[in-house]
């Protein structure tokens, strides 16, 4: 059941990260979910490093770090996705 929870939270984090970033991130929904999951993992790691991973009550700092990680992953991953998928200029297609 933990994997299902990771997918749901990853999707939510990815969608919020896309909404925070300026412009349009033309990536598929499944990739948004994966970027959100990776951002959540990154945020949890940072929370562990600074000592706020396990606190009493609602972990605002940890969740903000997860969101920041998702924003970072979406911001870095979207141009990478476009370069892999050929979203940039096509080679040999020069404009005159």
PDB file of N, CA and C in Angstrom:
ATOM      1  N   UNK A   1       0.820  -1.191   0.000  1.00  0.00           N
ATOM      2  CA  UNK A   1       0.000   0.000   0.000  1.00  0.00           C
ATOM      3  C   UNK A   1       0.869   1.261   0.000  1.00  0.00           C
ATOM      4  N   UNK A   2       2.121   1.129   0.468  1.00  0.00           N
ATOM      5  CA  UNK A   2       2.997   2.295   0.485  1.00  0.00           C
ATOM      6  C   UNK A   2       3.297   2.816  -0.910  1.00  0.00           C
ATOM      7  N   UNK A   3       3.408   1.938  -1.893  1.00  0.00           N
ATOM      8  CA  UNK A   3       3.689   2.378  -3.254  1.00  0.00           C
ATOM      9  C   UNK A   3       2.528   3.178  -3.821  1.00  0.00           C
ATOM     10  N   UNK A   4       1.293   2.798  -3.463  1.00  0.00           N
ATOM     11  CA  UNK A   4       0.123   3.552  -3.919  1.00  0.00           C
ATOM     12  C   UNK A   4       0.114   4.948  -3.305  1.00  0.00           C
ATOM     13  N   UNK A   5       0.452   5.030  -2.033  1.00  0.00           N
ATOM     14  CA  UNK A   5       0.527   6.319  -1.350  1.00  0.00           C
ATOM     15  C   UNK A   5       1.621   7.186  -1.981  1.00  0.00           C
ATOM     16  N   UNK A   6       2.757   6.587  -2.334  1.00  0.00           N
ATOM     17  CA  UNK A   6       3.849   7.330  -2.969  1.00  0.00           C
ATOM     18  C   UNK A   6       3.412   7.881  -4.325  1.00  0.00           C
ATOM     19  N   UNK A   7       2.638   7.118  -5.079  1.00  0.00           N
ATOM     20  CA  UNK A   7       2.153   7.580  -6.383  1.00  0.00           C
ATOM     21  C   UNK A   7       1.194   8.749  -6.213  1.00  0.00           C
ATOM     22  N   UNK A   8       0.266   8.648  -5.276  1.00  0.00           N
ATOM     23  CA  UNK A   8      -0.710   9.719  -5.054  1.00  0.00           C
ATOM     24  C   UNK A   8      -0.018  11.003  -4.602  1.00  0.00           C
ATOM     25  N   UNK A   9       0.866  10.884  -3.612  1.00  0.00           N
ATOM     26  CA  UNK A   9       1.577  12.061  -3.112  1.00  0.00           C
ATOM     27  C   UNK A   9       2.501  12.620  -4.190  1.00  0.00           C
ATOM     28  N   UNK A  10       3.155  11.748  -4.946  1.00  0.00           N
ATOM     29  CA  UNK A  10       4.011  12.201  -6.044  1.00  0.00           C
ATOM     30  C   UNK A  10       3.239  12.961  -7.099  1.00  0.00           C
ATOM     31  N   UNK A  11       2.052  12.485  -7.428  1.00  0.00           N
ATOM     32  CA  UNK A  11       1.223  13.186  -8.404  1.00  0.00           C
ATOM     33  C   UNK A  11       0.826  14.562  -7.877  1.00  0.00           C
ATOM     34  N   UNK A  12       0.428  14.629  -6.637  1.00  0.00           N
ATOM     35  CA  UNK A  12       0.038  15.917  -6.046  1.00  0.00           C
ATOM     36  C   UNK A  12       1.230  16.875  -6.016  1.00  0.00           C
ATOM     37  N   UNK A  13       2.385  16.389  -5.565  1.00  0.00           N
ATOM     38  CA  UNK A  13       3.575  17.234  -5.524  1.00  0.00           C
ATOM     39  C   UNK A  13       3.972  17.698  -6.923  1.00  0.00           C
ATOM     40  N   UNK A  14       3.922  16.809  -7.895  1.00  0.00           N
ATOM     41  CA  UNK A  14       4.283  17.164  -9.268  1.00  0.00           C
ATOM     42  C   UNK A  14       3.355  18.202  -9.866  1.00  0.00           C
ATOM     43  N   UNK A  15       2.061  18.046  -9.634  1.00  0.00           N
ATOM     44  CA  UNK A  15       1.087  19.012 -10.175  1.00  0.00           C
ATOM     45  C   UNK A  15       1.262  20.381  -9.516  1.00  0.00           C
ATOM     46  N   UNK A  16       1.476  20.405  -8.207  1.00  0.00           N
ATOM     47  CA  UNK A  16       1.694  21.684  -7.521  1.00  0.00           C
ATOM     48  C   UNK A  16       2.994  22.318  -8.003  1.00  0.00           C
ATOM     49  N   UNK A  17       4.039  21.509  -8.193  1.00  0.00           N
ATOM     50  CA  UNK A  17       5.310  22.036  -8.684  1.00  0.00           C
ATOM     51  C   UNK A  17       5.150  22.641 -10.070  1.00  0.00           C
ATOM     52  N   UNK A  18       4.385  21.988 -10.940  1.00  0.00           N
ATOM     53  CA  UNK A  18       4.137  22.540 -12.282  1.00  0.00           C
ATOM     54  C   UNK A  18       3.367  23.847 -12.208  1.00  0.00           C
ATOM     55  N   UNK A  19       2.467  23.961 -11.237  1.00  0.00           N
ATOM     56  CA  UNK A  19       1.689  25.194 -11.088  1.00  0.00           C
ATOM     57  C   UNK A  19       2.555  26.335 -10.555  1.00  0.00           C
ATOM     58  N   UNK A  20       3.543  26.013  -9.734  1.00  0.00           N
ATOM     59  CA  UNK A  20       4.417  27.035  -9.157  1.00  0.00           C
ATOM     60  C   UNK A  20       5.380  27.583 -10.206  1.00  0.00           C
ATOM     61  N   UNK A  21       5.898  26.700 -11.066  1.00  0.00           N
ATOM     62  CA  UNK A  21       6.883  27.129 -12.049  1.00  0.00           C
ATOM     63  C   UNK A  21       6.234  27.999 -13.121  1.00  0.00           C
ATOM     64  N   UNK A  22       6.931  29.063 -13.554  1.00  0.00           N
ATOM     65  CA  UNK A  22       6.370  29.908 -14.609  1.00  0.00           C
ATOM     66  C   UNK A  22       6.405  29.207 -15.962  1.00  0.00           C
ATOM     67  N   UNK A  23       5.494  29.573 -16.816  1.00  0.00           N
ATOM     68  CA  UNK A  23       5.434  28.978 -18.142  1.00  0.00           C
ATOM     69  C   UNK A  23       4.730  27.632 -18.118  1.00  0.00           C
ATOM     70  N   UNK A  24       4.735  27.011 -19.283  1.00  0.00           N
ATOM     71  CA  UNK A  24       4.066  25.714 -19.416  1.00  0.00           C
ATOM     72  C   UNK A  24       5.104  24.607 -19.433  1.00  0.00           C
ATOM     73  N   UNK A  25       4.892  23.605 -18.608  1.00  0.00           N
ATOM     74  CA  UNK A  25       5.739  22.422 -18.613  1.00  0.00           C
ATOM     75  C   UNK A  25       4.997  21.339 -19.381  1.00  0.00           C
ATOM     76  N   UNK A  26       5.363  21.187 -20.640  1.00  0.00           N
ATOM     77  CA  UNK A  26       4.671  20.242 -21.514  1.00  0.00           C
ATOM     78  C   UNK A  26       5.263  18.841 -21.326  1.00  0.00           C
ATOM     79  N   UNK A  27       4.940  18.246 -20.189  1.00  0.00           N
ATOM     80  CA  UNK A  27       5.372  16.880 -19.908  1.00  0.00           C
ATOM     81  C   UNK A  27       4.128  16.055 -19.605  1.00  0.00           C
ATOM     82  N   UNK A  28       4.182  14.762 -19.879  1.00  0.00           N
ATOM     83  CA  UNK A  28       2.999  13.929 -19.624  1.00  0.00           C
ATOM     84  C   UNK A  28       2.721  13.771 -18.126  1.00  0.00           C
ATOM     85  N   UNK A  29       1.499  13.392 -17.817  1.00  0.00           N
ATOM     86  CA  UNK A  29       1.069  13.249 -16.429  1.00  0.00           C
ATOM     87  C   UNK A  29       1.869  12.176 -15.692  1.00  0.00           C
ATOM     88  N   UNK A  30       2.200  11.086 -16.375  1.00  0.00           N
ATOM     89  CA  UNK A  30       2.966  10.032 -15.717  1.00  0.00           C
ATOM     90  C   UNK A  30       4.356  10.528 -15.327  1.00  0.00           C
ATOM     91  N   UNK A  31       4.946  11.409 -16.157  1.00  0.00           N
ATOM     92  CA  UNK A  31       6.263  11.946 -15.827  1.00  0.00           C
ATOM     93  C   UNK A  31       6.156  12.966 -14.699  1.00  0.00           C
ATOM     94  N   UNK A  32       5.057  13.705 -14.660  1.00  0.00           N
ATOM     95  CA  UNK A  32       4.804  14.618 -13.550  1.00  0.00           C
ATOM     96  C   UNK A  32       4.767  13.839 -12.235  1.00  0.00           C
ATOM     97  N   UNK A  33       4.118  12.693 -12.255  1.00  0.00           N
ATOM     98  CA  UNK A  33       4.030  11.845 -11.065  1.00  0.00           C
ATOM     99  C   UNK A  33       5.405  11.334 -10.656  1.00  0.00           C
ATOM    100  N   UNK A  34       6.199  10.898 -11.608  1.00  0.00           N
ATOM    101  CA  UNK A  34       7.543  10.394 -11.297  1.00  0.00           C
ATOM    102  C   UNK A  34       8.417  11.519 -10.750  1.00  0.00           C
ATOM    103  N   UNK A  35       8.342  12.707 -11.367  1.00  0.00           N
ATOM    104  CA  UNK A  35       9.114  13.851 -10.862  1.00  0.00           C
ATOM    105  C   UNK A  35       8.669  14.214  -9.453  1.00  0.00           C
ATOM    106  N   UNK A  36       7.375  14.125  -9.176  1.00  0.00           N
ATOM    107  CA  UNK A  36       6.876  14.402  -7.833  1.00  0.00           C
ATOM    108  C   UNK A  36       7.372  13.396  -6.810  1.00  0.00           C
ATOM    109  N   UNK A  37       7.406  12.122  -7.199  1.00  0.00           N
ATOM    110  CA  UNK A  37       7.925  11.078  -6.305  1.00  0.00           C
ATOM    111  C   UNK A  37       9.403  11.326  -6.023  1.00  0.00           C
ATOM    112  N   UNK A  38      10.176  11.624  -7.068  1.00  0.00           N
ATOM    113  CA  UNK A  38      11.599  11.902  -6.879  1.00  0.00           C
ATOM    114  C   UNK A  38      11.817  13.142  -6.020  1.00  0.00           C
ATOM    115  N   UNK A  39      10.977  14.170  -6.226  1.00  0.00           N
ATOM    116  CA  UNK A  39      11.068  15.366  -5.396  1.00  0.00           C
ATOM    117  C   UNK A  39      10.737  15.083  -3.946  1.00  0.00           C
ATOM    118  N   UNK A  40       9.763  14.216  -3.709  1.00  0.00           N
ATOM    119  CA  UNK A  40       9.424  13.825  -2.345  1.00  0.00           C
ATOM    120  C   UNK A  40      10.561  13.073  -1.669  1.00  0.00           C
ATOM    121  N   UNK A  41      11.215  12.200  -2.424  1.00  0.00           N
ATOM    122  CA  UNK A  41      12.364  11.472  -1.885  1.00  0.00           C
ATOM    123  C   UNK A  41      13.500  12.438  -1.567  1.00  0.00           C
ATOM    124  N   UNK A  42      13.748  13.370  -2.478  1.00  0.00           N
ATOM    125  CA  UNK A  42      14.788  14.373  -2.243  1.00  0.00           C
ATOM    126  C   UNK A  42      14.467  15.234  -1.020  1.00  0.00           C
ATOM    127  N   UNK A  43      13.212  15.664  -0.895  1.00  0.00           N
ATOM    128  CA  UNK A  43      12.801  16.459   0.259  1.00  0.00           C
ATOM    129  C   UNK A  43      12.933  15.699   1.564  1.00  0.00           C
ATOM    130  N   UNK A  44      12.595  14.410   1.555  1.00  0.00           N
ATOM    131  CA  UNK A  44      12.762  13.582   2.761  1.00  0.00           C
ATOM    132  C   UNK A  44      14.233  13.437   3.131  1.00  0.00           C
ATOM    133  N   UNK A  45      15.090  13.286   2.124  1.00  0.00           N
ATOM    134  CA  UNK A  45      16.521  13.164   2.404  1.00  0.00           C
ATOM    135  C   UNK A  45      17.058  14.447   3.034  1.00  0.00           C
ATOM    136  N   UNK A  46      16.674  15.589   2.476  1.00  0.00           N
ATOM    137  CA  UNK A  46      17.128  16.870   3.030  1.00  0.00           C
ATOM    138  C   UNK A  46      16.585  17.050   4.445  1.00  0.00           C
ATOM    139  N   UNK A  47      15.331  16.673   4.671  1.00  0.00           N
ATOM    140  CA  UNK A  47      14.755  16.775   6.021  1.00  0.00           C
ATOM    141  C   UNK A  47      15.524  15.913   7.003  1.00  0.00           C
ATOM    142  N   UNK A  48      15.954  14.741   6.575  1.00  0.00           N
ATOM    143  CA  UNK A  48      16.752  13.875   7.434  1.00  0.00           C
ATOM    144  C   UNK A  48      18.122  14.469   7.726  1.00  0.00           C
ATOM    145  N   UNK A  49      18.711  15.099   6.708  1.00  0.00           N
ATOM    146  CA  UNK A  49      20.032  15.695   6.888  1.00  0.00           C
ATOM    147  C   UNK A  49      20.015  16.856   7.870  1.00  0.00           C
ATOM    148  N   UNK A  50      18.916  17.626   7.861  1.00  0.00           N
ATOM    149  CA  UNK A  50      18.870  18.781   8.767  1.00  0.00           C
ATOM    150  C   UNK A  50      18.167  18.453  10.082  1.00  0.00           C
ATOM    151  N   UNK A  51      17.698  17.219  10.230  1.00  0.00           N
ATOM    152  CA  UNK A  51      17.156  16.767  11.507  1.00  0.00           C
ATOM    153  C   UNK A  51      15.691  17.066  11.754  1.00  0.00           C
ATOM    154  N   UNK A  52      14.891  17.234  10.711  1.00  0.00           N
ATOM    155  CA  UNK A  52      13.459  17.508  10.909  1.00  0.00           C
ATOM    156  C   UNK A  52      12.579  16.451  10.244  1.00  0.00           C
ATOM    157  N   UNK A  53      13.131  15.293   9.988  1.00  0.00           N
ATOM    158  CA  UNK A  53      12.346  14.266   9.308  1.00  0.00           C
ATOM    159  C   UNK A  53      11.236  13.721  10.190  1.00  0.00           C
ATOM    160  N   UNK A  54      11.522  13.498  11.457  1.00  0.00           N
ATOM    161  CA  UNK A  54      10.528  12.954  12.370  1.00  0.00           C
ATOM    162  C   UNK A  54      10.245  13.976  13.463  1.00  0.00           C
ATOM    163  N   UNK A  55       9.101  14.610  13.361  1.00  0.00           N
ATOM    164  CA  UNK A  55       8.676  15.568  14.380  1.00  0.00           C
ATOM    165  C   UNK A  55       7.259  15.226  14.802  1.00  0.00           C
ATOM    166  N   UNK A  56       6.821  15.779  15.904  1.00  0.00           N
ATOM    167  CA  UNK A  56       5.451  15.539  16.357  1.00  0.00           C
ATOM    168  C   UNK A  56       4.498  16.448  15.598  1.00  0.00           C
ATOM    169  N   UNK A  57       3.285  15.964  15.381  1.00  0.00           N
ATOM    170  CA  UNK A  57       2.291  16.762  14.681  1.00  0.00           C
ATOM    171  C   UNK A  57       2.511  16.735  13.178  1.00  0.00           C
ATOM    172  N   UNK A  58       2.008  17.743  12.516  1.00  0.00           N
ATOM    173  CA  UNK A  58       2.110  17.845  11.062  1.00  0.00           C
ATOM    174  C   UNK A  58       3.481  18.385  10.692  1.00  0.00           C
ATOM    175  N   UNK A  59       4.186  17.690   9.843  1.00  0.00           N
ATOM    176  CA  UNK A  59       5.563  18.045   9.484  1.00  0.00           C
ATOM    177  C   UNK A  59       5.586  19.091   8.370  1.00  0.00           C
ATOM    178  N   UNK A  60       5.319  20.332   8.694  1.00  0.00           N
ATOM    179  CA  UNK A  60       5.287  21.399   7.693  1.00  0.00           C
ATOM    180  C   UNK A  60       6.624  21.567   6.986  1.00  0.00           C
ATOM    181  N   UNK A  61       7.701  21.548   7.763  1.00  0.00           N
ATOM    182  CA  UNK A  61       9.023  21.753   7.162  1.00  0.00           C
ATOM    183  C   UNK A  61       9.352  20.627   6.191  1.00  0.00           C
ATOM    184  N   UNK A  62       9.076  19.403   6.587  1.00  0.00           N
ATOM    185  CA  UNK A  62       9.365  18.267   5.709  1.00  0.00           C
ATOM    186  C   UNK A  62       8.541  18.340   4.431  1.00  0.00           C
ATOM    187  N   UNK A  63       7.266  18.703   4.556  1.00  0.00           N
ATOM    188  CA  UNK A  63       6.412  18.783   3.373  1.00  0.00           C
ATOM    189  C   UNK A  63       6.822  19.939   2.460  1.00  0.00           C
ATOM    190  N   UNK A  64       7.255  21.035   3.036  1.00  0.00           N
ATOM    191  CA  UNK A  64       7.749  22.143   2.208  1.00  0.00           C
ATOM    192  C   UNK A  64       9.042  21.749   1.499  1.00  0.00           C
ATOM    193  N   UNK A  65       9.885  20.985   2.177  1.00  0.00           N
ATOM    194  CA  UNK A  65      11.107  20.498   1.531  1.00  0.00           C
ATOM    195  C   UNK A  65      10.785  19.511   0.408  1.00  0.00           C
ATOM    196  N   UNK A  66       9.761  18.685   0.595  1.00  0.00           N
ATOM    197  CA  UNK A  66       9.338  17.776  -0.466  1.00  0.00           C
ATOM    198  C   UNK A  66       8.836  18.560  -1.670  1.00  0.00           C
ATOM    199  N   UNK A  67       8.056  19.607  -1.422  1.00  0.00           N
ATOM    200  CA  UNK A  67       7.553  20.434  -2.516  1.00  0.00           C
ATOM    201  C   UNK A  67       8.702  21.152  -3.223  1.00  0.00           C
ATOM    202  N   UNK A  68       9.653  21.666  -2.454  1.00  0.00           N
ATOM    203  CA  UNK A  68      10.815  22.324  -3.052  1.00  0.00           C
ATOM    204  C   UNK A  68      11.607  21.330  -3.904  1.00  0.00           C
ATOM    205  N   UNK A  69      11.735  20.094  -3.430  1.00  0.00           N
ATOM    206  CA  UNK A  69      12.411  19.065  -4.216  1.00  0.00           C
ATOM    207  C   UNK A  69      11.667  18.771  -5.507  1.00  0.00           C
ATOM    208  N   UNK A  70      10.340  18.725  -5.443  1.00  0.00           N
ATOM    209  CA  UNK A  70       9.545  18.472  -6.647  1.00  0.00           C
ATOM    210  C   UNK A  70       9.682  19.626  -7.635  1.00  0.00           C
ATOM    211  N   UNK A  71       9.681  20.857  -7.135  1.00  0.00           N
ATOM    212  CA  UNK A  71       9.856  22.016  -8.012  1.00  0.00           C
ATOM    213  C   UNK A  71      11.221  21.935  -8.702  1.00  0.00           C
ATOM    214  N   UNK A  72      12.251  21.587  -7.946  1.00  0.00           N
ATOM    215  CA  UNK A  72      13.592  21.474  -8.510  1.00  0.00           C
ATOM    216  C   UNK A  72      13.661  20.371  -9.568  1.00  0.00           C
ATOM    217  N   UNK A  73      13.096  19.227  -9.273  1.00  0.00           N
ATOM    218  CA  UNK A  73      13.134  18.107 -10.219  1.00  0.00           C
ATOM    219  C   UNK A  73      12.332  18.430 -11.481  1.00  0.00           C
ATOM    220  N   UNK A  74      11.163  19.050 -11.337  1.00  0.00           N
ATOM    221  CA  UNK A  74      10.369  19.412 -12.514  1.00  0.00           C
ATOM    222  C   UNK A  74      11.100  20.472 -13.339  1.00  0.00           C
ATOM    223  N   UNK A  75      11.708  21.450 -12.664  1.00  0.00           N
ATOM    224  CA  UNK A  75      12.425  22.507 -13.380  1.00  0.00           C
ATOM    225  C   UNK A  75      13.625  21.952 -14.150  1.00  0.00           C
ATOM    226  N   UNK A  76      14.328  20.995 -13.575  1.00  0.00           N
ATOM    227  CA  UNK A  76      15.493  20.415 -14.244  1.00  0.00           C
ATOM    228  C   UNK A  76      15.103  19.303 -15.224  1.00  0.00           C
ATOM    229  N   UNK A  77      14.063  18.581 -14.917  1.00  0.00           N
ATOM    230  CA  UNK A  77      13.686  17.437 -15.736  1.00  0.00           C
ATOM    231  C   UNK A  77      12.918  17.777 -16.995  1.00  0.00           C
ATOM    232  N   UNK A  78      12.165  18.877 -16.980  1.00  0.00           N
ATOM    233  CA  UNK A  78      11.368  19.233 -18.157  1.00  0.00           C
ATOM    234  C   UNK A  78      12.238  19.527 -19.378  1.00  0.00           C
ATOM    235  N   UNK A  79      13.288  20.364 -19.272  1.00  0.00           N
ATOM    236  CA  UNK A  79      14.133  20.568 -20.453  1.00  0.00           C
ATOM    237  C   UNK A  79      14.852  19.285 -20.890  1.00  0.00           C
ATOM    238  N   UNK A  80      15.207  18.448 -19.928  1.00  0.00           N
ATOM    239  CA  UNK A  80      15.833  17.177 -20.260  1.00  0.00           C
ATOM    240  C   UNK A  80      14.870  16.297 -21.056  1.00  0.00           C
ATOM    241  N   UNK A  81      13.614  16.257 -20.627  1.00  0.00           N
ATOM    242  CA  UNK A  81      12.588  15.484 -21.332  1.00  0.00           C
ATOM    243  C   UNK A  81      12.433  15.989 -22.769  1.00  0.00           C
ATOM    244  N   UNK A  82      12.420  17.313 -22.942  1.00  0.00           N
ATOM    245  CA  UNK A  82      12.256  17.877 -24.279  1.00  0.00           C
ATOM    246  C   UNK A  82      13.467  17.597 -25.161  1.00  0.00           C
ATOM    247  N   UNK A  83      14.655  17.600 -24.591  1.00  0.00           N
ATOM    248  CA  UNK A  83      15.838  17.306 -25.402  1.00  0.00           C
ATOM    249  C   UNK A  83      15.865  15.829 -25.804  1.00  0.00           C
ATOM    250  N   UNK A  84      15.399  14.959 -24.928  1.00  0.00           N
ATOM    251  CA  UNK A  84      15.357  13.535 -25.259  1.00  0.00           C
ATOM    252  C   UNK A  84      14.280  13.257 -26.304  1.00  0.00           C
ATOM    253  N   UNK A  85      13.131  13.887 -26.149  1.00  0.00           N
ATOM    254  CA  UNK A  85      12.004  13.664 -27.060  1.00  0.00           C
ATOM    255  C   UNK A  85      12.106  14.458 -28.350  1.00  0.00           C
ATOM    256  N   UNK A  86      13.146  15.293 -28.498  1.00  0.00           N
ATOM    257  CA  UNK A  86      13.310  16.049 -29.725  1.00  0.00           C
ATOM    258  C   UNK A  86      12.452  17.289 -29.776  1.00  0.00           C
ATOM    259  N   UNK A  87      12.174  17.872 -28.620  1.00  0.00           N
ATOM    260  CA  UNK A  87      11.333  19.063 -28.585  1.00  0.00           C
ATOM    261  C   UNK A  87      12.056  20.329 -28.997  1.00  0.00           C
ATOM    262  N   UNK A  88      13.361  20.263 -29.093  1.00  0.00           N
ATOM    263  CA  UNK A  88      14.137  21.436 -29.489  1.00  0.00           C
ATOM    264  C   UNK A  88      14.158  21.580 -30.993  1.00  0.00           C
ATOM    265  N   UNK A  89      15.078  22.390 -31.481  1.00  0.00           N
ATOM    266  CA  UNK A  89      15.222  22.553 -32.925  1.00  0.00           C
ATOM    267  C   UNK A  89      15.690  21.263 -33.566  1.00  0.00           C
ATOM    268  N   UNK A  90      15.193  21.021 -34.737  1.00  0.00           N
ATOM    269  CA  UNK A  90      15.625  19.850 -35.465  1.00  0.00           C
ATOM    270  C   UNK A  90      16.944  20.159 -36.162  1.00  0.00           C
ATOM    271  N   UNK A  91      17.827  19.194 -36.187  1.00  0.00           N
ATOM    272  CA  UNK A  91      19.123  19.392 -36.840  1.00  0.00           C
ATOM    273  C   UNK A  91      18.939  19.488 -38.350  1.00  0.00           C
ATOM    274  N   UNK A  92      19.683  20.394 -38.928  1.00  0.00           N
ATOM    275  CA  UNK A  92      19.620  20.552 -40.369  1.00  0.00           C
ATOM    276  C   UNK A  92      18.459  21.391 -40.841  1.00  0.00           C
ATOM    277  N   UNK A  93      17.589  21.785 -39.958  1.00  0.00           N
ATOM    278  CA  UNK A  93      16.432  22.599 -40.340  1.00  0.00           C
ATOM    279  C   UNK A  93      16.742  24.048 -39.997  1.00  0.00           C
ATOM    280  N   UNK A  94      17.554  24.673 -40.834  1.00  0.00           N
ATOM    281  CA  UNK A  94      17.923  26.055 -40.614  1.00  0.00           C
ATOM    282  C   UNK A  94      16.963  26.972 -41.329  1.00  0.00           C
ATOM    283  N   UNK A  95      16.674  28.071 -40.701  1.00  0.00           N
ATOM    284  CA  UNK A  95      15.786  29.054 -41.317  1.00  0.00           C
ATOM    285  C   UNK A  95      16.629  30.061 -42.077  1.00  0.00           C
ATOM    286  N   UNK A  96      16.163  30.407 -43.252  1.00  0.00           N
ATOM    287  CA  UNK A  96      16.880  31.419 -44.051  1.00  0.00           C
ATOM    288  C   UNK A  96      16.020  32.616 -44.295  1.00  0.00           C
TER     289      UNK A  96
END
